[in-house]
Coordinates of C-alpha atoms in Angstrom, one line a residue:
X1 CA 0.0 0.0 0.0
X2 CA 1.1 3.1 -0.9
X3 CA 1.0 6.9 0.5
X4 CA -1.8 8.6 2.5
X5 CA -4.2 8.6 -0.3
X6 CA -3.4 5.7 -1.8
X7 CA -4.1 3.7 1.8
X8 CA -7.9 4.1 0.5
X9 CA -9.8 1.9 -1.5
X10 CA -12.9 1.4 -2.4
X11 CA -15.3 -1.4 -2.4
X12 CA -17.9 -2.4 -4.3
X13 CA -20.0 -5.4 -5.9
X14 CA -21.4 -7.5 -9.2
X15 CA -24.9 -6.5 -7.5
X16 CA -27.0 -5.7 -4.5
X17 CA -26.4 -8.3 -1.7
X18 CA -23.0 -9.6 -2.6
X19 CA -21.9 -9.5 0.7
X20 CA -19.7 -6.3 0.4
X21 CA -20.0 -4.9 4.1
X22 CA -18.9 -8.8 5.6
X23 CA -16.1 -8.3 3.0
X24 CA -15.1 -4.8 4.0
X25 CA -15.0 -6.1 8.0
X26 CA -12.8 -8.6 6.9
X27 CA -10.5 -6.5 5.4
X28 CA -10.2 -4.1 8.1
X29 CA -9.3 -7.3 10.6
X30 CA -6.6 -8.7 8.4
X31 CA -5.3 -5.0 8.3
X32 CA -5.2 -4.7 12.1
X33 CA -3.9 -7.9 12.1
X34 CA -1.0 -6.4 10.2
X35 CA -0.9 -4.1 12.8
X36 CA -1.8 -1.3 10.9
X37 CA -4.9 0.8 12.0
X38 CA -8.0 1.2 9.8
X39 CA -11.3 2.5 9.4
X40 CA -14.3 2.0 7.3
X41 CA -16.6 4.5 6.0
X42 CA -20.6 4.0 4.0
X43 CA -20.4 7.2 2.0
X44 CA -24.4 6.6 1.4
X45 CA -26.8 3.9 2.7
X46 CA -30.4 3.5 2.0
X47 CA -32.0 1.1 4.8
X48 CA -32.2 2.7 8.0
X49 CA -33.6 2.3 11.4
X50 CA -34.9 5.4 13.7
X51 CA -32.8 5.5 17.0
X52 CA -32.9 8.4 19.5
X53 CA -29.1 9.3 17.6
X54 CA -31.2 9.7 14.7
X55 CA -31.0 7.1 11.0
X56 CA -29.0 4.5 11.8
X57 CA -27.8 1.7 8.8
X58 CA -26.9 -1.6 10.0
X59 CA -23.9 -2.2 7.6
X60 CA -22.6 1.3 8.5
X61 CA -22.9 0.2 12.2
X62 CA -20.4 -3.2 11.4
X63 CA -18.0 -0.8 10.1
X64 CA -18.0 1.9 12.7
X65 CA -17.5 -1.2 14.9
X66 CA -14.9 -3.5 13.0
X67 CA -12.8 0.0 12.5
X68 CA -9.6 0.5 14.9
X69 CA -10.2 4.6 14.8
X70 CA -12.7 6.3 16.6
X71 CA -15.1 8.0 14.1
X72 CA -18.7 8.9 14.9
X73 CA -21.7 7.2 13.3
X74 CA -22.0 10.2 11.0
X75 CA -18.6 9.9 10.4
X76 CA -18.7 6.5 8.9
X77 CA -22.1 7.4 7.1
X78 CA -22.8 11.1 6.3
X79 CA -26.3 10.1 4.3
X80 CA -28.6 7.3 5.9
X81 CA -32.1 7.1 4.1
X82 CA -34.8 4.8 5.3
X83 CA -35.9 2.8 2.7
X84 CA -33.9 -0.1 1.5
X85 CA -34.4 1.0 -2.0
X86 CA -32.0 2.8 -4.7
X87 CA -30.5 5.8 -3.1
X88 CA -31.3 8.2 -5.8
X89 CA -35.0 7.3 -5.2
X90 CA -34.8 6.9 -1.4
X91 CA -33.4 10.3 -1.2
X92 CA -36.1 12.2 -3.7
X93 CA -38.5 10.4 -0.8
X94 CA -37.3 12.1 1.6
X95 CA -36.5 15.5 -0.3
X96 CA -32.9 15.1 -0.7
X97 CA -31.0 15.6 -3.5
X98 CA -28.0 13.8 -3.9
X99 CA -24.6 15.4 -5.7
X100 CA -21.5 13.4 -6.1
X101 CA -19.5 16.5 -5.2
X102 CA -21.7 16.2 -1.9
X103 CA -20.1 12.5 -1.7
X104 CA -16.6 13.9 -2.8
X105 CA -16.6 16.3 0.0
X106 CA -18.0 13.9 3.1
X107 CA -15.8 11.3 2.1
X108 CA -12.8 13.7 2.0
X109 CA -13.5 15.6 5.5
X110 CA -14.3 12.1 6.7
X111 CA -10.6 10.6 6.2
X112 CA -8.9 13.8 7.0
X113 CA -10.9 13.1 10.6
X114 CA -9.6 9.7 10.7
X115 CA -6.0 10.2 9.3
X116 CA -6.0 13.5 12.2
X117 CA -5.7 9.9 14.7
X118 CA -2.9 8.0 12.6
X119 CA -1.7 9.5 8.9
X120 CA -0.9 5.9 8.1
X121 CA -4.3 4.4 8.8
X122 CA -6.1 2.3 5.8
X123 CA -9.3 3.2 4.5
X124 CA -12.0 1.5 3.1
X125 CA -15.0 2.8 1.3
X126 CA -18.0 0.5 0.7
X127 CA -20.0 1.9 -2.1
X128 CA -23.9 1.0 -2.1
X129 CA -24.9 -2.0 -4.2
X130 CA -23.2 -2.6 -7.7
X131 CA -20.7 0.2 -10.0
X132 CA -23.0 2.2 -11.7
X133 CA -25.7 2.8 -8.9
X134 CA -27.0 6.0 -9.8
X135 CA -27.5 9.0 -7.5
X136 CA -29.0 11.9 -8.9
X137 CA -29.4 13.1 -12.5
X138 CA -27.0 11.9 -14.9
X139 CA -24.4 11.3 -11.7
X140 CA -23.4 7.5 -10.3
X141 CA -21.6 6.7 -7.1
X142 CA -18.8 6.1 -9.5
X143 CA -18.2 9.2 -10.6
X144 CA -17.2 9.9 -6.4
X145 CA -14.3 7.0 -6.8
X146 CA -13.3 8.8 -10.4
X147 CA -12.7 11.6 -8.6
X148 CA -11.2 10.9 -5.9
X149 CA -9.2 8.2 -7.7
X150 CA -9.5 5.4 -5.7
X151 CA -8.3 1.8 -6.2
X152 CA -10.8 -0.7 -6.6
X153 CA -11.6 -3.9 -4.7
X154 CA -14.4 -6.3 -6.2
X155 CA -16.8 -8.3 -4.5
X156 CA -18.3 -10.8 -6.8
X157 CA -21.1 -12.8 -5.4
X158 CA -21.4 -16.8 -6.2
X159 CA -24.5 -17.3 -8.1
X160 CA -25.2 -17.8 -11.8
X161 CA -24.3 -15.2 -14.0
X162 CA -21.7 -14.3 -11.9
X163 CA -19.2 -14.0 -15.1
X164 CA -20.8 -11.8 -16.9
X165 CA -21.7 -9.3 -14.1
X166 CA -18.0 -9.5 -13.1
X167 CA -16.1 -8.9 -16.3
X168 CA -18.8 -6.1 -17.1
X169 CA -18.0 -4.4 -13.8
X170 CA -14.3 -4.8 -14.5
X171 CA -14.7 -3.4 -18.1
X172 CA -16.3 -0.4 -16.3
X173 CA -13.9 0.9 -13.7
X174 CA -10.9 0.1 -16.5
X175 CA -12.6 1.8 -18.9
X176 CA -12.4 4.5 -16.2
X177 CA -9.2 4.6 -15.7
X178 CA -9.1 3.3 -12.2
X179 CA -7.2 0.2 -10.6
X180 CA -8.7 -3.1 -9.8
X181 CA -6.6 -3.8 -6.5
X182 CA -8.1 -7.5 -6.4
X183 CA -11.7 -9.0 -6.2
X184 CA -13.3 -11.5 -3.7
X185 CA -15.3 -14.3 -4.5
X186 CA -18.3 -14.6 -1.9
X187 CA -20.3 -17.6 -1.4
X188 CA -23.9 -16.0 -1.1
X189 CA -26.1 -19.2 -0.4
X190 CA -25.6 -22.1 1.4
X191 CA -25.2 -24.6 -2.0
X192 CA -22.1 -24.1 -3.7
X193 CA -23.2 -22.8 -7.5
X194 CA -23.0 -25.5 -9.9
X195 CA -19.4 -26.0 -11.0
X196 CA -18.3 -23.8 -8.0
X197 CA -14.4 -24.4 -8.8
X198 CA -14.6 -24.2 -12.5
X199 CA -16.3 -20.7 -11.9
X200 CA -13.6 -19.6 -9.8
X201 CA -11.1 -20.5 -12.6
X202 CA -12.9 -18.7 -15.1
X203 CA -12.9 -15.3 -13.0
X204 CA -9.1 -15.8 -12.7
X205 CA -8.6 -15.9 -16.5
X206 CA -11.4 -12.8 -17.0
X207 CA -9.7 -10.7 -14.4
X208 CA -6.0 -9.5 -14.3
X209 CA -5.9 -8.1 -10.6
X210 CA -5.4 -10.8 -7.7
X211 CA -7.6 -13.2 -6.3
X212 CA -7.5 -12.0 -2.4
X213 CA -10.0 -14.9 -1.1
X214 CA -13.0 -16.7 -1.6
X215 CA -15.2 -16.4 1.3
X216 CA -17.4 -19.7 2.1
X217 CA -21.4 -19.1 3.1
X218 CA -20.9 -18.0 6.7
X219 CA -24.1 -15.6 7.3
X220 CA -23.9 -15.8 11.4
X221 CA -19.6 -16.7 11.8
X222 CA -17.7 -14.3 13.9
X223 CA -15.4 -11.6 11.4
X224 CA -12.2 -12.9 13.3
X225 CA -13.4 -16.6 12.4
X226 CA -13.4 -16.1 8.7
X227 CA -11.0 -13.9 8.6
X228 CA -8.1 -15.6 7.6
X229 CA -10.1 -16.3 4.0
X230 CA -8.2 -13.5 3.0
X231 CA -4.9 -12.4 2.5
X232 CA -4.4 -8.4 2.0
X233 CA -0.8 -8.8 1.1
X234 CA -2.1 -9.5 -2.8
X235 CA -3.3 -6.3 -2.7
X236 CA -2.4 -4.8 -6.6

């Protein structure tokens, strides 16, 4: 990993419930296994619960706690909407339009506040279900990573038509001129897909960055249990 900026990445998946946020907490343990400290941040997450604190999102919540920095919720998650719907649509619900220079901005004040505690610290961004999720007129979540030119980890999910998702998403964040750091293979129901292996290989000749784990179905396991799925030090 490189310097201060470059100790970011971003996250993001094939699709919607890929397992990205169980993938980003077990990043951040392997990186303070490494003994490096790390955080996580949810630039925008649509499915919220009311508390007293105000929206809370439960996958923002897994990354405030798996973290080793101390950020507050709204820190780790600037934008919570309710509904567990698209953003762009969740927000025109609640009157809110979304910008990606918004984004830009709360993701940038967000890892100053977290690099303020340790400048070498790693941070991870989770995006909000696949690429090209859209947030406001003519504007996608990744136009945020464009500019602010992050590397890019992959979290493909195990399921049929799995290849096609991933080397579409691939072409995508080549074609914008961004690095595929590596990608995850995520077992996402408790079968294996057919020709589970074989599928595996195929993704290896589609994609060029390195394989950093394949995660087995594990919906209730501890994140220090699985853990060890992964190694960071492939990180491209």
């Amino acid at each position: 990993m490189g310097d201060v900026m470059q100790q970011a990445y971003f996250i993001t998946g094939t699709d919607t419930d890929v397992g990205k946020t169980f993938v980003t907490c077990l990043l951040l343990e392997n990186i303070k296994r490494s003994g490096r400290n790390c955080f996580g941040l949810k630039p925008i997450a649509a499915g919220a619960i009311v508390t007293k604190e105000g929206l809370m999102n439960d996958d923002a919540q897994a990354l405030l706690r798996q973290g080793s920095v101390a950020l507050e919720y709204h820190d780790v998650n600037p934008i919570c909407l309710q509904p567990a719907i698209a953003p762009h649509i969740a927000a025109s619900l609640a009157g809110i339009q979304l910008r990606v220079s918004d984004l830009v901005a709360n993701c940038r004040a967000s890892i100053k506040k977290g690099l303020m505690v340790d400048t070498k610290a790693v941070t991870l961004i989770e995006g909000a279900g696949g690429w090209h999720v859209p947030v406001g007129a003519s504007e996608f979540l990744s136009d945020m990573v464009i500019e602010l030119q992050l590397p890019v980890i992959l979290v493909i999910g195990m399921k049929l038509g799995c290849l096609n998702h991933a080397k579409l998403t691939v072409d995508a964040i080549e074609s914008s001129g961004l690095r595929l750091a590596g990608w995850v293979a995520n077992q996402v129901s408790p079968e294996k897909m057919p020709f589970f292996e074989e599928n595996i290989s195929a993704i290896k000749e589609l994609i060029y960055a390195p394989c950093l784990g394949i995660v087995p179905y594990s919906p209730s396991a501890a994140i220090s249990d699985v853990a060890h799925q992964l190694d960071i030090d492939n990180l491209n």
